[in-house]
mmCIF file of C-alpha atoms in Angstrom:
data_model
loop_
_atom_site.group_PDB
_atom_site.id
_atom_site.type_symbol
_atom_site.label_atom_id
_atom_site.label_comp_id
_atom_site.label_asym_id
_atom_site.label_seq_id
_atom_site.Cartn_x
_atom_site.Cartn_y
_atom_site.Cartn_z
ATOM 1 C CA UNK E 5 27.208 138.591 48.360
ATOM 2 C CA UNK E 6 28.423 141.673 50.219
ATOM 3 C CA UNK E 7 28.753 140.894 53.927
ATOM 4 C CA UNK E 8 28.774 142.702 57.235
ATOM 5 C CA UNK E 9 29.569 141.119 60.595
ATOM 6 C CA UNK E 10 28.045 142.161 63.910
ATOM 7 C CA UNK E 11 30.689 141.779 66.581
ATOM 8 C CA UNK E 12 34.253 140.516 66.807
ATOM 9 C CA UNK E 13 33.620 136.972 68.008
ATOM 10 C CA UNK E 14 36.395 134.426 67.812
ATOM 11 C CA UNK E 15 34.397 132.094 65.535
ATOM 12 C CA UNK E 16 34.024 134.974 63.079
ATOM 13 C CA UNK E 17 37.758 135.606 63.107
ATOM 14 C CA UNK E 18 38.992 132.031 62.897
ATOM 15 C CA UNK E 19 36.367 130.333 60.750
ATOM 16 C CA UNK E 20 33.458 132.224 59.201
ATOM 17 C CA UNK E 21 35.137 135.375 57.832
ATOM 18 C CA UNK E 22 37.962 133.362 56.230
ATOM 19 C CA UNK E 23 35.296 131.154 54.632
ATOM 20 C CA UNK E 24 33.420 134.216 53.325
ATOM 21 C CA UNK E 25 36.596 135.561 51.756
ATOM 22 C CA UNK E 26 37.519 132.184 50.240
ATOM 23 C CA UNK E 27 34.216 131.703 48.393
ATOM 24 C CA UNK E 28 34.163 133.325 44.982
ATOM 25 C CA UNK E 29 31.744 136.225 44.626
ATOM 26 C CA UNK E 30 31.688 137.051 48.337
ATOM 27 C CA UNK E 31 33.149 140.196 49.857
ATOM 28 C CA UNK E 32 33.470 141.292 53.472
ATOM 29 C CA UNK E 33 32.547 144.979 53.559
ATOM 30 C CA UNK E 34 32.607 145.803 57.266
ATOM 31 C CA UNK E 35 32.789 144.605 60.845
ATOM 32 C CA UNK E 36 30.893 146.448 63.585
ATOM 33 C CA UNK E 37 31.583 146.630 67.289
ATOM 34 C CA UNK E 38 30.374 148.728 70.210
ATOM 35 C CA UNK E 39 34.069 149.528 70.708
ATOM 36 C CA UNK E 40 35.534 151.340 67.684
ATOM 37 C CA UNK E 41 39.137 150.489 68.559
ATOM 38 C CA UNK E 42 38.230 146.818 68.752
ATOM 39 C CA UNK E 43 36.491 147.034 65.366
ATOM 40 C CA UNK E 44 39.544 148.753 63.851
ATOM 41 C CA UNK E 45 41.908 146.115 65.193
ATOM 42 C CA UNK E 46 39.644 143.347 63.909
ATOM 43 C CA UNK E 47 39.082 144.940 60.484
ATOM 44 C CA UNK E 48 42.831 145.191 59.820
ATOM 45 C CA UNK E 49 42.976 141.402 59.794
ATOM 46 C CA UNK E 50 40.551 141.226 56.885
ATOM 47 C CA UNK E 51 41.046 144.492 54.990
ATOM 48 C CA UNK E 52 37.508 145.742 55.579
ATOM 49 C CA UNK E 53 35.816 148.775 57.147
ATOM 50 C CA UNK E 54 35.479 149.194 60.908
ATOM 51 C CA UNK E 55 32.109 150.527 62.058
ATOM 52 C CA UNK E 56 31.056 151.755 65.483
ATOM 53 C CA UNK E 57 27.663 150.297 66.400
ATOM 54 C CA UNK E 58 25.613 147.445 64.990
ATOM 55 C CA UNK E 59 22.795 149.763 63.871
ATOM 56 C CA UNK E 60 25.218 151.808 61.779
ATOM 57 C CA UNK E 61 26.373 148.707 59.927
ATOM 58 C CA UNK E 62 22.797 147.557 59.319
ATOM 59 C CA UNK E 63 21.968 150.938 57.795
ATOM 60 C CA UNK E 64 24.728 150.525 55.207
ATOM 61 C CA UNK E 65 23.401 150.294 51.658
ATOM 62 C CA UNK E 66 26.457 148.409 50.377
ATOM 63 C CA UNK E 67 25.772 145.291 52.471
ATOM 64 C CA UNK E 68 23.461 142.451 51.342
ATOM 65 C CA UNK E 69 23.802 140.014 54.237
ATOM 66 C CA UNK E 70 24.967 139.990 57.834
ATOM 67 C CA UNK E 71 26.580 137.328 59.948
ATOM 68 C CA UNK E 72 25.539 137.477 63.603
ATOM 69 C CA UNK E 73 27.930 135.680 65.994
ATOM 70 C CA UNK E 74 26.694 137.545 69.058
ATOM 71 C CA UNK E 75 25.681 135.679 72.249
ATOM 72 C CA UNK E 76 22.450 133.719 71.831
ATOM 73 C CA UNK E 77 20.558 136.040 74.164
ATOM 74 C CA UNK E 78 21.173 138.914 71.731
ATOM 75 C CA UNK E 79 20.193 137.091 68.541
ATOM 76 C CA UNK E 80 16.472 137.830 68.580
ATOM 77 C CA UNK E 81 16.940 141.589 68.809
ATOM 78 C CA UNK E 82 19.597 141.840 66.134
ATOM 79 C CA UNK E 83 18.003 139.384 63.705
ATOM 80 C CA UNK E 84 14.851 141.522 63.888
ATOM 81 C CA UNK E 85 16.890 144.685 63.340
ATOM 82 C CA UNK E 86 18.749 143.157 60.402
ATOM 83 C CA UNK E 87 15.563 142.000 58.705
ATOM 84 C CA UNK E 88 13.973 145.406 59.174
ATOM 85 C CA UNK E 89 17.002 146.873 57.392
ATOM 86 C CA UNK E 90 16.526 144.498 54.455
ATOM 87 C CA UNK E 91 19.492 142.207 55.150
ATOM 88 C CA UNK E 92 19.676 138.458 54.718
ATOM 89 C CA UNK E 93 20.888 136.798 57.927
ATOM 90 C CA UNK E 94 23.318 134.048 58.825
ATOM 91 C CA UNK E 95 23.029 133.633 62.594
ATOM 92 C CA UNK E 96 25.050 131.474 64.939
ATOM 93 C CA UNK E 97 23.420 128.594 66.699
ATOM 94 C CA UNK E 98 21.256 128.686 68.681
ATOM 95 C CA UNK E 99 19.403 131.102 66.408
ATOM 96 C CA UNK E 100 17.082 132.164 69.227
ATOM 97 C CA UNK E 101 16.300 131.204 72.796
ATOM 98 C CA UNK E 102 12.716 129.962 72.365
ATOM 99 C CA UNK E 103 10.052 128.856 69.906
ATOM 100 C CA UNK E 104 8.178 132.120 70.483
ATOM 101 C CA UNK E 105 11.217 134.102 69.343
ATOM 102 C CA UNK E 106 11.654 131.772 66.361
ATOM 103 C CA UNK E 107 8.057 132.312 65.248
ATOM 104 C CA UNK E 108 8.530 136.073 65.464
ATOM 105 C CA UNK E 109 11.685 136.237 63.363
ATOM 106 C CA UNK E 110 10.339 133.805 60.749
ATOM 107 C CA UNK E 111 7.078 135.740 60.426
ATOM 108 C CA UNK E 112 9.080 138.902 59.773
ATOM 109 C CA UNK E 113 11.386 137.134 57.310
ATOM 110 C CA UNK E 114 8.337 135.951 55.368
ATOM 111 C CA UNK E 115 6.972 139.493 55.254
ATOM 112 C CA UNK E 116 10.327 140.876 54.104
ATOM 113 C CA UNK E 117 11.104 137.892 51.822
ATOM 114 C CA UNK E 118 14.567 137.497 53.346
ATOM 115 C CA UNK E 119 16.686 134.507 54.259
ATOM 116 C CA UNK E 120 17.555 133.443 57.795
ATOM 117 C CA UNK E 121 19.968 130.523 58.062
ATOM 118 C CA UNK E 122 21.108 129.032 61.370
ATOM 119 C CA UNK E 123 24.831 128.296 61.195
ATOM 120 C CA UNK E 124 24.976 124.588 61.920
ATOM 121 C CA UNK E 125 27.993 124.321 59.666
ATOM 122 C CA UNK E 126 28.659 120.675 60.537
ATOM 123 C CA UNK E 127 25.777 119.668 58.245
ATOM 124 C CA UNK E 128 27.881 120.654 55.242
ATOM 125 C CA UNK E 129 30.822 118.390 55.957
ATOM 126 C CA UNK E 130 31.128 115.594 53.400
ATOM 127 C CA UNK E 131 31.483 112.918 56.102
ATOM 128 C CA UNK E 132 27.742 113.074 56.758
ATOM 129 C CA UNK E 133 26.940 112.496 53.089
ATOM 130 C CA UNK E 134 29.081 109.362 53.357
ATOM 131 C CA UNK E 135 27.087 108.176 56.370
ATOM 132 C CA UNK E 136 23.781 108.902 54.656
ATOM 133 C CA UNK E 137 24.897 106.922 51.602
ATOM 134 C CA UNK E 138 25.616 103.934 53.858
ATOM 135 C CA UNK E 139 22.117 104.246 55.325
ATOM 136 C CA UNK E 140 20.427 104.681 51.948
ATOM 137 C CA UNK E 141 22.232 101.606 50.602
ATOM 138 C CA UNK E 142 20.631 99.706 53.514
ATOM 139 C CA UNK E 143 23.982 98.482 54.786
ATOM 140 C CA UNK E 144 22.702 99.057 58.331
ATOM 141 C CA UNK E 145 19.344 97.414 57.693
ATOM 142 C CA UNK E 146 16.308 98.977 59.347
ATOM 143 C CA UNK E 147 17.294 101.960 61.467
ATOM 144 C CA UNK E 148 16.544 101.451 65.149
ATOM 145 C CA UNK E 149 17.975 104.472 66.951
ATOM 146 C CA UNK E 150 20.260 107.476 66.920
ATOM 147 C CA UNK E 151 22.646 108.439 69.722
ATOM 148 C CA UNK E 152 24.749 111.562 69.990
ATOM 149 C CA UNK E 153 26.981 113.216 72.590
ATOM 150 C CA UNK E 154 28.617 116.634 72.579
ATOM 151 C CA UNK E 155 30.363 118.033 75.614
ATOM 152 C CA UNK E 156 33.652 119.605 76.566
ATOM 153 C CA UNK E 157 35.934 120.578 79.460
ATOM 154 C CA UNK E 158 35.541 123.925 81.255
ATOM 155 C CA UNK E 159 36.173 127.251 79.552
ATOM 156 C CA UNK E 160 37.346 130.384 81.330
ATOM 157 C CA UNK E 161 34.832 130.880 84.126
ATOM 158 C CA UNK E 162 35.342 134.649 84.234
ATOM 159 C CA UNK E 163 34.991 135.471 80.539
ATOM 160 C CA UNK E 164 32.957 132.810 78.764
ATOM 161 C CA UNK E 165 29.444 133.827 77.676
ATOM 162 C CA UNK E 166 28.281 130.211 77.930
ATOM 163 C CA UNK E 167 28.045 130.712 81.695
ATOM 164 C CA UNK E 168 26.038 133.959 81.521
ATOM 165 C CA UNK E 169 22.292 133.397 81.844
ATOM 166 C CA UNK E 170 21.408 136.915 80.626
ATOM 167 C CA UNK E 171 23.304 136.291 77.401
ATOM 168 C CA UNK E 172 21.557 132.994 76.696
ATOM 169 C CA UNK E 173 24.108 130.760 78.395
ATOM 170 C CA UNK E 174 23.688 127.132 79.345
ATOM 171 C CA UNK E 175 24.603 123.781 77.849
ATOM 172 C CA UNK E 176 21.336 123.157 76.012
ATOM 173 C CA UNK E 177 21.460 126.247 73.791
ATOM 174 C CA UNK E 178 25.142 125.557 73.119
ATOM 175 C CA UNK E 179 26.229 121.910 72.971
ATOM 176 C CA UNK E 180 22.698 120.537 73.231
ATOM 177 C CA UNK E 181 21.636 122.388 70.106
ATOM 178 C CA UNK E 182 24.081 120.314 68.059
ATOM 179 C CA UNK E 183 22.839 116.893 69.127
ATOM 180 C CA UNK E 184 19.202 117.894 68.645
ATOM 181 C CA UNK E 185 19.922 119.246 65.174
ATOM 182 C CA UNK E 186 21.970 116.155 64.329
ATOM 183 C CA UNK E 187 18.967 113.968 65.160
ATOM 184 C CA UNK E 188 16.738 115.774 62.664
ATOM 185 C CA UNK E 189 19.492 116.246 60.081
ATOM 186 C CA UNK E 190 20.451 112.582 59.936
ATOM 187 C CA UNK E 191 17.050 110.915 60.461
ATOM 188 C CA UNK E 192 14.563 113.565 59.329
ATOM 189 C CA UNK E 193 11.996 115.775 60.992
ATOM 190 C CA UNK E 194 9.112 114.567 63.132
ATOM 191 C CA UNK E 195 10.848 113.889 66.445
ATOM 192 C CA UNK E 196 9.260 114.894 69.738
ATOM 193 C CA UNK E 197 10.975 115.073 73.115
ATOM 194 C CA UNK E 198 9.476 112.421 75.396
ATOM 195 C CA UNK E 199 11.652 113.170 78.420
ATOM 196 C CA UNK E 200 14.700 115.169 79.388
ATOM 197 C CA UNK E 201 17.064 115.963 82.229
ATOM 198 C CA UNK E 202 18.933 119.209 82.892
ATOM 199 C CA UNK E 203 21.412 119.559 85.747
ATOM 200 C CA UNK E 204 21.662 123.186 86.878
ATOM 201 C CA UNK E 205 24.790 124.954 88.066
ATOM 202 C CA UNK E 206 23.733 126.971 91.143
ATOM 203 C CA UNK E 207 26.621 129.414 90.866
ATOM 204 C CA UNK E 208 25.769 130.556 87.339
ATOM 205 C CA UNK E 209 22.069 129.574 87.311
ATOM 206 C CA UNK E 210 22.376 127.880 83.915
ATOM 207 C CA UNK E 211 21.914 124.278 82.830
ATOM 208 C CA UNK E 212 25.320 122.595 83.104
ATOM 209 C CA UNK E 213 24.711 119.244 81.428
ATOM 210 C CA UNK E 214 21.793 117.095 80.414
ATOM 211 C CA UNK E 215 20.168 114.729 78.000
ATOM 212 C CA UNK E 216 16.951 113.910 76.232
ATOM 213 C CA UNK E 217 15.003 111.002 74.801
ATOM 214 C CA UNK E 218 13.230 111.756 71.514
ATOM 215 C CA UNK E 219 10.733 109.658 69.574
ATOM 216 C CA UNK E 220 9.589 109.706 65.972
ATOM 217 C CA UNK E 221 6.389 107.698 66.165
ATOM 218 C CA UNK E 222 5.657 107.703 62.441
ATOM 219 C CA UNK E 223 9.055 106.121 61.686
ATOM 220 C CA UNK E 224 9.155 103.969 64.808
ATOM 221 C CA UNK E 225 12.619 105.188 65.838
ATOM 222 C CA UNK E 226 14.092 107.069 68.764
ATOM 223 C CA UNK E 227 17.070 109.248 69.642
ATOM 224 C CA UNK E 228 19.140 109.497 72.807
ATOM 225 C CA UNK E 229 21.247 112.638 73.187
ATOM 226 C CA UNK E 230 23.606 113.963 75.854
ATOM 227 C CA UNK E 231 25.433 117.281 76.176
ATOM 228 C CA UNK E 232 27.228 119.417 78.702
ATOM 229 C CA UNK E 233 29.988 121.572 80.109
ATOM 230 C CA UNK E 234 32.780 120.472 82.437
ATOM 231 C CA UNK E 235 32.889 117.046 80.793
ATOM 232 C CA UNK E 236 35.247 114.589 79.209
ATOM 233 C CA UNK E 237 35.232 115.671 75.550
ATOM 234 C CA UNK E 238 32.712 113.939 73.315
ATOM 235 C CA UNK E 239 31.749 114.892 69.751
ATOM 236 C CA UNK E 240 29.997 111.989 68.082
ATOM 237 C CA UNK E 241 26.883 110.303 66.844
ATOM 238 C CA UNK E 242 26.035 106.693 66.100
ATOM 239 C CA UNK E 243 23.228 105.182 64.056
ATOM 240 C CA UNK E 244 22.202 101.674 65.032
ATOM 241 C CA UNK E 245 20.353 99.412 62.628
ATOM 242 C CA UNK E 246 19.207 95.817 62.385
ATOM 243 C CA UNK E 247 22.328 94.812 60.426
ATOM 244 C CA UNK E 248 24.980 97.161 61.702
ATOM 245 C CA UNK E 249 26.060 100.406 63.305
ATOM 246 C CA UNK E 250 27.945 103.438 62.029
ATOM 247 C CA UNK E 251 29.674 106.045 64.193
ATOM 248 C CA UNK E 252 31.017 109.481 63.382
ATOM 249 C CA UNK E 253 33.820 110.011 65.886
ATOM 250 C CA UNK E 254 34.255 113.756 65.227
ATOM 251 C CA UNK E 255 30.813 114.777 64.092
ATOM 252 C CA UNK E 256 30.632 118.509 64.814
ATOM 253 C CA UNK E 257 34.161 119.932 64.904
ATOM 254 C CA UNK E 258 36.036 118.350 61.996
ATOM 255 C CA UNK E 259 38.039 121.429 61.065
ATOM 256 C CA UNK E 260 39.667 122.121 57.719
ATOM 257 C CA UNK E 261 42.713 119.885 57.352
ATOM 258 C CA UNK E 262 41.319 117.198 59.665
ATOM 259 C CA UNK E 263 40.471 113.770 58.233
ATOM 260 C CA UNK E 264 37.481 112.370 60.175
ATOM 261 C CA UNK E 265 37.185 108.718 61.046
ATOM 262 C CA UNK E 266 33.974 106.749 60.586
ATOM 263 C CA UNK E 267 33.540 103.419 62.364
ATOM 264 C CA UNK E 268 31.409 100.872 60.501
ATOM 265 C CA UNK E 269 30.364 97.691 62.336
ATOM 266 C CA UNK E 270 28.369 94.715 61.098
ATOM 267 C CA UNK E 271 28.010 91.114 62.203
ATOM 268 C CA UNK E 272 31.580 89.805 62.368
ATOM 269 C CA UNK E 273 32.949 92.940 60.704
ATOM 270 C CA UNK E 274 34.513 96.160 61.948
ATOM 271 C CA UNK E 275 36.268 98.831 59.899
ATOM 272 C CA UNK E 276 37.692 102.276 60.603
ATOM 273 C CA UNK E 277 37.289 104.465 57.530
ATOM 274 C CA UNK E 278 39.348 107.644 57.262
ATOM 275 C CA UNK E 279 37.535 110.161 55.082
ATOM 276 C CA UNK E 280 38.923 113.162 53.185
ATOM 277 C CA UNK E 281 39.285 116.504 54.894
ATOM 278 C CA UNK E 282 36.665 119.144 54.159
ATOM 279 C CA UNK E 283 35.830 122.733 55.096
ATOM 280 C CA UNK E 284 32.293 122.842 56.431
ATOM 281 C CA UNK E 285 32.444 126.601 57.029
ATOM 282 C CA UNK E 286 33.241 127.271 53.386
ATOM 283 C CA UNK E 287 30.531 124.833 52.321
ATOM 284 C CA UNK E 288 28.106 126.637 54.636
ATOM 285 C CA UNK E 289 28.794 129.966 52.918
ATOM 286 C CA UNK E 290 28.257 128.354 49.518
ATOM 287 C CA UNK E 291 24.967 126.962 50.784
ATOM 288 C CA UNK E 292 23.882 130.358 52.089
ATOM 289 C CA UNK E 293 24.693 131.932 48.730
ATOM 290 C CA UNK E 294 22.584 129.304 46.960
ATOM 291 C CA UNK E 295 19.642 129.792 49.330
ATOM 292 C CA UNK E 296 19.607 133.523 48.585
ATOM 293 C CA UNK E 297 20.223 133.085 44.849
ATOM 294 C CA UNK E 298 17.376 130.583 44.488
ATOM 295 C CA UNK E 299 15.027 132.662 46.670
ATOM 296 C CA UNK E 300 14.023 129.428 48.439
ATOM 297 C CA UNK E 301 14.010 130.310 52.115
ATOM 298 C CA UNK E 302 11.225 128.065 53.394
ATOM 299 C CA UNK E 303 13.352 125.028 54.251
ATOM 300 C CA UNK E 304 15.712 127.114 56.381
ATOM 301 C CA UNK E 305 12.810 128.884 58.106
ATOM 302 C CA UNK E 306 11.224 125.519 58.927
ATOM 303 C CA UNK E 307 14.546 124.159 60.208
ATOM 304 C CA UNK E 308 14.757 127.016 62.713
ATOM 305 C CA UNK E 309 11.170 126.481 63.841
ATOM 306 C CA UNK E 310 11.663 122.722 64.218
ATOM 307 C CA UNK E 311 14.927 123.144 66.136
ATOM 308 C CA UNK E 312 13.430 125.766 68.458
ATOM 309 C CA UNK E 313 10.467 123.508 69.135
ATOM 310 C CA UNK E 314 12.772 120.693 70.276
ATOM 311 C CA UNK E 315 14.740 123.061 72.526
ATOM 312 C CA UNK E 316 11.504 124.287 74.117
ATOM 313 C CA UNK E 317 10.428 120.685 74.678
ATOM 314 C CA UNK E 318 13.721 119.788 76.387
ATOM 315 C CA UNK E 319 13.225 122.700 78.772
ATOM 316 C CA UNK E 320 9.551 121.853 79.402
ATOM 317 C CA UNK E 321 10.095 118.077 79.784
ATOM 318 C CA UNK E 322 12.971 118.503 82.245
ATOM 319 C CA UNK E 323 12.556 115.934 85.000
ATOM 320 C CA UNK E 324 9.857 114.022 83.114
ATOM 321 C CA UNK E 325 11.583 110.650 83.255
ATOM 322 C CA UNK E 326 8.539 108.435 83.633
#
């Protein structure tokens, strides 16, 4: 896979580009910026070309796929542009800002027969396979509910895009996206948002923190999620069953070199299990390669549609606490 990157985002520099270059058969061709000097400085770190302008990179014939780590509010435009230029797309979460935008990009991807994958890299950390094995072995009994929290202390107020409404800021499209995706990833599709709460920040006019209650009627289970900015740090999920409970204490940000801890509790039993380190970014790139190689894009398209539907429902159900 020959890659191009739109923008010089920190996550590209610290995590995704190194993962691309570590996976055999992948090559970073170019990085584009609206500031040529910034692109040149960035490209020196990775021995690739610096390109002025995202459109110029997309027009390159020596690039197969693009990674888009731009602010969420810019994703729709540049995913569309990338698809129209015949590029497969790995796009940062949240992939888009609404279900309407999701339907548009997926319809185009189907027409072009191209992959779009939303970069929820945490799904490819081996700790979650461990948790799923515990569930499948029925060590927890019948599953009753899922709970997840993701929130963090303040970032730089002056520079952080999370606080910019025009760029798709707000806690739901950022931290909230993780806990919604974790619900579906761990317990399957079919959840609907029954109620939600979003607390707005009047200074920035974005949602600052919130939560939601989701129900999967066919499975008879529910999910409670919470997310936000300006919080005590939380990064976890727990799955509660009739016989026990299991908790991932570092569910979304278990970086390479970090050994995550899983807490398993049963009647009269409690154990902390330290699992091996893993690199979910590298695993994500391997997954993307396999999606393109197999020409099986439908699952990833449906994941984006399902996730965008839940985000829309959290927005629309805000304040519906009856």
